[in-house]
Amino acid sequence: MNKEQKIDNWIKMTKYIHYIEMMIERKLKEQYHLSLKEFYVLYEIYKSENKKYKINDLIKVVDLSQSAMSRLIVRMEKTEIAFVYRQECIEDQRAMYIYLTDAGEIETKKALNTYEQLLKQVNLESIRTLTKMEAHD
């Protein structure tokens, strides 16, 4: 495989992944009024022990800046039905935990099912083929 083919394959793969992300985000916004990043935050908290996460750890996992994460958390706290709430960390009062509310947990489960259904529509074989071609070179 020559250099141009590698670049073409990379571009195809990133376009396909971007399309998938847009499709998923559109559906999450329609059904749950969630952005993809908001879903990722809820999902990370949902799968964590005790349904809580330190904000600074969440920033690293979801790949957001401190200010973007703060705005996102405020939005999810101030929705008609709050999905999350904050609480100071007892061990380190400089740190803050984000917890899922009961409504947040229910909404995350529903959104997770939608996410799974959408992923079933994705042609993972196309991505596998592109990555195999790259690996063999």
PDB file of C-alpha atoms in Angstrom:
ATOM      1  CA  MET A   1       0.000   0.000   0.000  1.00  0.00           C
ATOM      2  CA  ASN A   2       1.475   3.333  -0.986  1.00  0.00           C
ATOM      3  CA  LYS A   3       1.468   6.550   0.998  1.00  0.00           C
ATOM      4  CA  GLU A   4      -1.541   8.030  -0.824  1.00  0.00           C
ATOM      5  CA  GLN A   5      -3.638   4.895  -0.207  1.00  0.00           C
ATOM      6  CA  LYS A   6      -2.797   5.025   3.499  1.00  0.00           C
ATOM      7  CA  ILE A   7      -3.859   8.653   3.689  1.00  0.00           C
ATOM      8  CA  ASP A   8      -7.015   7.957   1.656  1.00  0.00           C
ATOM      9  CA  ASN A   9      -7.924   5.070   3.984  1.00  0.00           C
ATOM     10  CA  TRP A  10      -7.318   7.234   7.033  1.00  0.00           C
ATOM     11  CA  ILE A  11      -9.524   9.988   5.633  1.00  0.00           C
ATOM     12  CA  LYS A  12     -12.287   7.479   4.787  1.00  0.00           C
ATOM     13  CA  MET A  13     -12.150   6.016   8.282  1.00  0.00           C
ATOM     14  CA  THR A  14     -12.240   9.391  10.050  1.00  0.00           C
ATOM     15  CA  LYS A  15     -15.116  10.584   7.842  1.00  0.00           C
ATOM     16  CA  TYR A  16     -17.048   7.398   8.600  1.00  0.00           C
ATOM     17  CA  ILE A  17     -16.457   7.721  12.341  1.00  0.00           C
ATOM     18  CA  HIS A  18     -17.447  11.403  12.227  1.00  0.00           C
ATOM     19  CA  TYR A  19     -20.651  10.438  10.385  1.00  0.00           C
ATOM     20  CA  ILE A  20     -21.421   7.823  13.063  1.00  0.00           C
ATOM     21  CA  GLU A  21     -20.842  10.348  15.863  1.00  0.00           C
ATOM     22  CA  MET A  22     -23.132  12.868  14.159  1.00  0.00           C
ATOM     23  CA  MET A  23     -25.846  10.225  13.685  1.00  0.00           C
ATOM     24  CA  ILE A  24     -25.638   9.189  17.345  1.00  0.00           C
ATOM     25  CA  GLU A  25     -25.599  12.778  18.614  1.00  0.00           C
ATOM     26  CA  ARG A  26     -28.598  13.718  16.474  1.00  0.00           C
ATOM     27  CA  LYS A  27     -30.617  10.810  17.898  1.00  0.00           C
ATOM     28  CA  LEU A  28     -29.522  11.540  21.489  1.00  0.00           C
ATOM     29  CA  LYS A  29     -30.544  15.192  21.072  1.00  0.00           C
ATOM     30  CA  GLU A  30     -33.914  14.240  19.556  1.00  0.00           C
ATOM     31  CA  GLN A  31     -34.823  11.676  22.177  1.00  0.00           C
ATOM     32  CA  TYR A  32     -33.046  12.819  25.351  1.00  0.00           C
ATOM     33  CA  HIS A  33     -31.879  16.409  24.697  1.00  0.00           C
ATOM     34  CA  LEU A  34     -28.294  15.254  25.307  1.00  0.00           C
ATOM     35  CA  SER A  35     -25.142  16.113  23.411  1.00  0.00           C
ATOM     36  CA  LEU A  36     -22.673  13.305  22.792  1.00  0.00           C
ATOM     37  CA  LYS A  37     -20.307  14.739  25.438  1.00  0.00           C
ATOM     38  CA  GLU A  38     -23.161  14.948  27.956  1.00  0.00           C
ATOM     39  CA  PHE A  39     -23.975  11.318  27.236  1.00  0.00           C
ATOM     40  CA  TYR A  40     -20.315  10.347  27.699  1.00  0.00           C
ATOM     41  CA  VAL A  41     -20.243  12.127  31.071  1.00  0.00           C
ATOM     42  CA  LEU A  42     -23.448  10.417  32.226  1.00  0.00           C
ATOM     43  CA  TYR A  43     -22.200   7.065  30.939  1.00  0.00           C
ATOM     44  CA  GLU A  44     -18.848   7.339  32.749  1.00  0.00           C
ATOM     45  CA  ILE A  45     -20.592   8.236  36.012  1.00  0.00           C
ATOM     46  CA  TYR A  46     -23.182   5.482  35.450  1.00  0.00           C
ATOM     47  CA  LYS A  47     -20.573   2.743  35.094  1.00  0.00           C
ATOM     48  CA  SER A  48     -18.405   4.001  37.976  1.00  0.00           C
ATOM     49  CA  GLU A  49     -18.507   2.610  41.475  1.00  0.00           C
ATOM     50  CA  ASN A  50     -21.286   4.234  43.546  1.00  0.00           C
ATOM     51  CA  LYS A  51     -22.386   6.272  40.497  1.00  0.00           C
ATOM     52  CA  LYS A  52     -19.971   9.090  41.343  1.00  0.00           C
ATOM     53  CA  TYR A  53     -16.892  10.604  39.749  1.00  0.00           C
ATOM     54  CA  LYS A  54     -14.393  13.286  40.744  1.00  0.00           C
ATOM     55  CA  ILE A  55     -14.688  16.182  38.310  1.00  0.00           C
ATOM     56  CA  ASN A  56     -10.940  16.280  37.588  1.00  0.00           C
ATOM     57  CA  ASP A  57     -10.905  12.565  36.751  1.00  0.00           C
ATOM     58  CA  LEU A  58     -13.976  12.962  34.571  1.00  0.00           C
ATOM     59  CA  ILE A  59     -12.276  15.784  32.666  1.00  0.00           C
ATOM     60  CA  LYS A  60      -9.454  13.420  31.686  1.00  0.00           C
ATOM     61  CA  VAL A  61     -11.730  10.546  30.696  1.00  0.00           C
ATOM     62  CA  VAL A  62     -14.152  12.607  28.608  1.00  0.00           C
ATOM     63  CA  ASP A  63     -11.425  14.924  27.261  1.00  0.00           C
ATOM     64  CA  LEU A  64     -12.934  18.301  28.093  1.00  0.00           C
ATOM     65  CA  SER A  65     -11.375  21.440  29.524  1.00  0.00           C
ATOM     66  CA  GLN A  66     -12.149  22.460  33.101  1.00  0.00           C
ATOM     67  CA  SER A  67     -14.404  25.295  31.928  1.00  0.00           C
ATOM     68  CA  ALA A  68     -16.242  23.149  29.349  1.00  0.00           C
ATOM     69  CA  MET A  69     -16.852  20.455  31.965  1.00  0.00           C
ATOM     70  CA  SER A  70     -18.153  23.033  34.448  1.00  0.00           C
ATOM     71  CA  ARG A  71     -20.605  24.419  31.881  1.00  0.00           C
ATOM     72  CA  LEU A  72     -21.723  20.914  30.938  1.00  0.00           C
ATOM     73  CA  ILE A  73     -22.307  19.933  34.586  1.00  0.00           C
ATOM     74  CA  VAL A  74     -24.262  23.147  35.243  1.00  0.00           C
ATOM     75  CA  ARG A  75     -26.500  22.400  32.231  1.00  0.00           C
ATOM     76  CA  MET A  76     -27.193  18.870  33.480  1.00  0.00           C
ATOM     77  CA  GLU A  77     -27.898  20.132  37.009  1.00  0.00           C
ATOM     78  CA  LYS A  78     -30.296  22.804  35.805  1.00  0.00           C
ATOM     79  CA  THR A  79     -32.401  20.816  33.366  1.00  0.00           C
ATOM     80  CA  GLU A  80     -36.086  20.452  34.135  1.00  0.00           C
ATOM     81  CA  ILE A  81     -35.200  17.168  35.806  1.00  0.00           C
ATOM     82  CA  ALA A  82     -31.584  17.254  37.053  1.00  0.00           C
ATOM     83  CA  PHE A  83     -29.413  14.365  35.862  1.00  0.00           C
ATOM     84  CA  VAL A  84     -26.477  15.057  38.184  1.00  0.00           C
ATOM     85  CA  TYR A  85     -25.596  16.841  41.387  1.00  0.00           C
ATOM     86  CA  ARG A  86     -22.318  17.946  42.977  1.00  0.00           C
ATOM     87  CA  GLN A  87     -20.976  17.245  46.421  1.00  0.00           C
ATOM     88  CA  GLU A  88     -17.661  18.075  48.072  1.00  0.00           C
ATOM     89  CA  CYS A  89     -15.242  15.217  48.539  1.00  0.00           C
ATOM     90  CA  ILE A  90     -14.941  14.435  52.259  1.00  0.00           C
ATOM     91  CA  GLU A  91     -11.306  13.280  51.942  1.00  0.00           C
ATOM     92  CA  ASP A  92     -10.207  16.319  49.904  1.00  0.00           C
ATOM     93  CA  GLN A  93     -12.410  19.394  50.209  1.00  0.00           C
ATOM     94  CA  ARG A  94     -10.767  20.932  47.137  1.00  0.00           C
ATOM     95  CA  ALA A  95     -12.215  18.094  45.049  1.00  0.00           C
ATOM     96  CA  MET A  96     -15.817  17.773  43.954  1.00  0.00           C
ATOM     97  CA  TYR A  97     -17.794  14.641  43.164  1.00  0.00           C
ATOM     98  CA  ILE A  98     -20.477  14.464  40.510  1.00  0.00           C
ATOM     99  CA  TYR A  99     -23.277  11.989  41.216  1.00  0.00           C
ATOM    100  CA  LEU A 100     -26.080  10.699  39.034  1.00  0.00           C
ATOM    101  CA  THR A 101     -29.559  11.474  40.265  1.00  0.00           C
ATOM    102  CA  ASP A 102     -32.164   8.709  40.024  1.00  0.00           C
ATOM    103  CA  ALA A 103     -33.566  10.487  36.967  1.00  0.00           C
ATOM    104  CA  GLY A 104     -30.048  10.705  35.518  1.00  0.00           C
ATOM    105  CA  GLU A 105     -29.554   6.975  35.968  1.00  0.00           C
ATOM    106  CA  ILE A 106     -32.884   6.174  34.290  1.00  0.00           C
ATOM    107  CA  GLU A 107     -32.158   8.543  31.400  1.00  0.00           C
ATOM    108  CA  THR A 108     -28.633   7.145  30.990  1.00  0.00           C
ATOM    109  CA  LYS A 109     -29.985   3.581  30.767  1.00  0.00           C
ATOM    110  CA  LYS A 110     -32.475   4.640  28.093  1.00  0.00           C
ATOM    111  CA  ALA A 111     -29.845   6.588  26.149  1.00  0.00           C
ATOM    112  CA  LEU A 112     -27.445   3.655  26.441  1.00  0.00           C
ATOM    113  CA  ASN A 113     -30.015   1.357  24.827  1.00  0.00           C
ATOM    114  CA  THR A 114     -30.479   3.863  22.002  1.00  0.00           C
ATOM    115  CA  TYR A 115     -26.703   4.147  21.596  1.00  0.00           C
ATOM    116  CA  GLU A 116     -26.399   0.348  21.379  1.00  0.00           C
ATOM    117  CA  GLN A 117     -29.183   0.146  18.786  1.00  0.00           C
ATOM    118  CA  LEU A 118     -27.479   2.796  16.672  1.00  0.00           C
ATOM    119  CA  LEU A 119     -24.149   0.985  16.873  1.00  0.00           C
ATOM    120  CA  LYS A 120     -25.831  -2.128  15.481  1.00  0.00           C
ATOM    121  CA  GLN A 121     -26.468  -0.120  12.314  1.00  0.00           C
ATOM    122  CA  VAL A 122     -22.791   0.748  11.952  1.00  0.00           C
ATOM    123  CA  ASN A 123     -20.832  -1.187   9.387  1.00  0.00           C
ATOM    124  CA  LEU A 124     -17.908  -2.143  11.591  1.00  0.00           C
ATOM    125  CA  GLU A 125     -16.596  -4.313   8.791  1.00  0.00           C
ATOM    126  CA  SER A 126     -15.652  -1.175   6.839  1.00  0.00           C
ATOM    127  CA  ILE A 127     -13.580   0.057   9.757  1.00  0.00           C
ATOM    128  CA  ARG A 128     -12.020  -3.386  10.259  1.00  0.00           C
ATOM    129  CA  THR A 129     -11.107  -3.581   6.589  1.00  0.00           C
ATOM    130  CA  LEU A 130      -9.465  -0.171   6.662  1.00  0.00           C
ATOM    131  CA  THR A 131      -7.515  -0.972   9.822  1.00  0.00           C
ATOM    132  CA  LYS A 132      -6.454  -4.413   8.502  1.00  0.00           C
ATOM    133  CA  MET A 133      -5.150  -2.806   5.337  1.00  0.00           C
ATOM    134  CA  GLU A 134      -3.109  -0.422   7.457  1.00  0.00           C
ATOM    135  CA  ALA A 135      -1.801  -3.212   9.718  1.00  0.00           C
ATOM    136  CA  HIS A 136      -0.577  -5.330   6.795  1.00  0.00           C
ATOM    137  CA  ASP A 137       1.533  -2.564   5.373  1.00  0.00           C
TER     138      ASP A 137
END
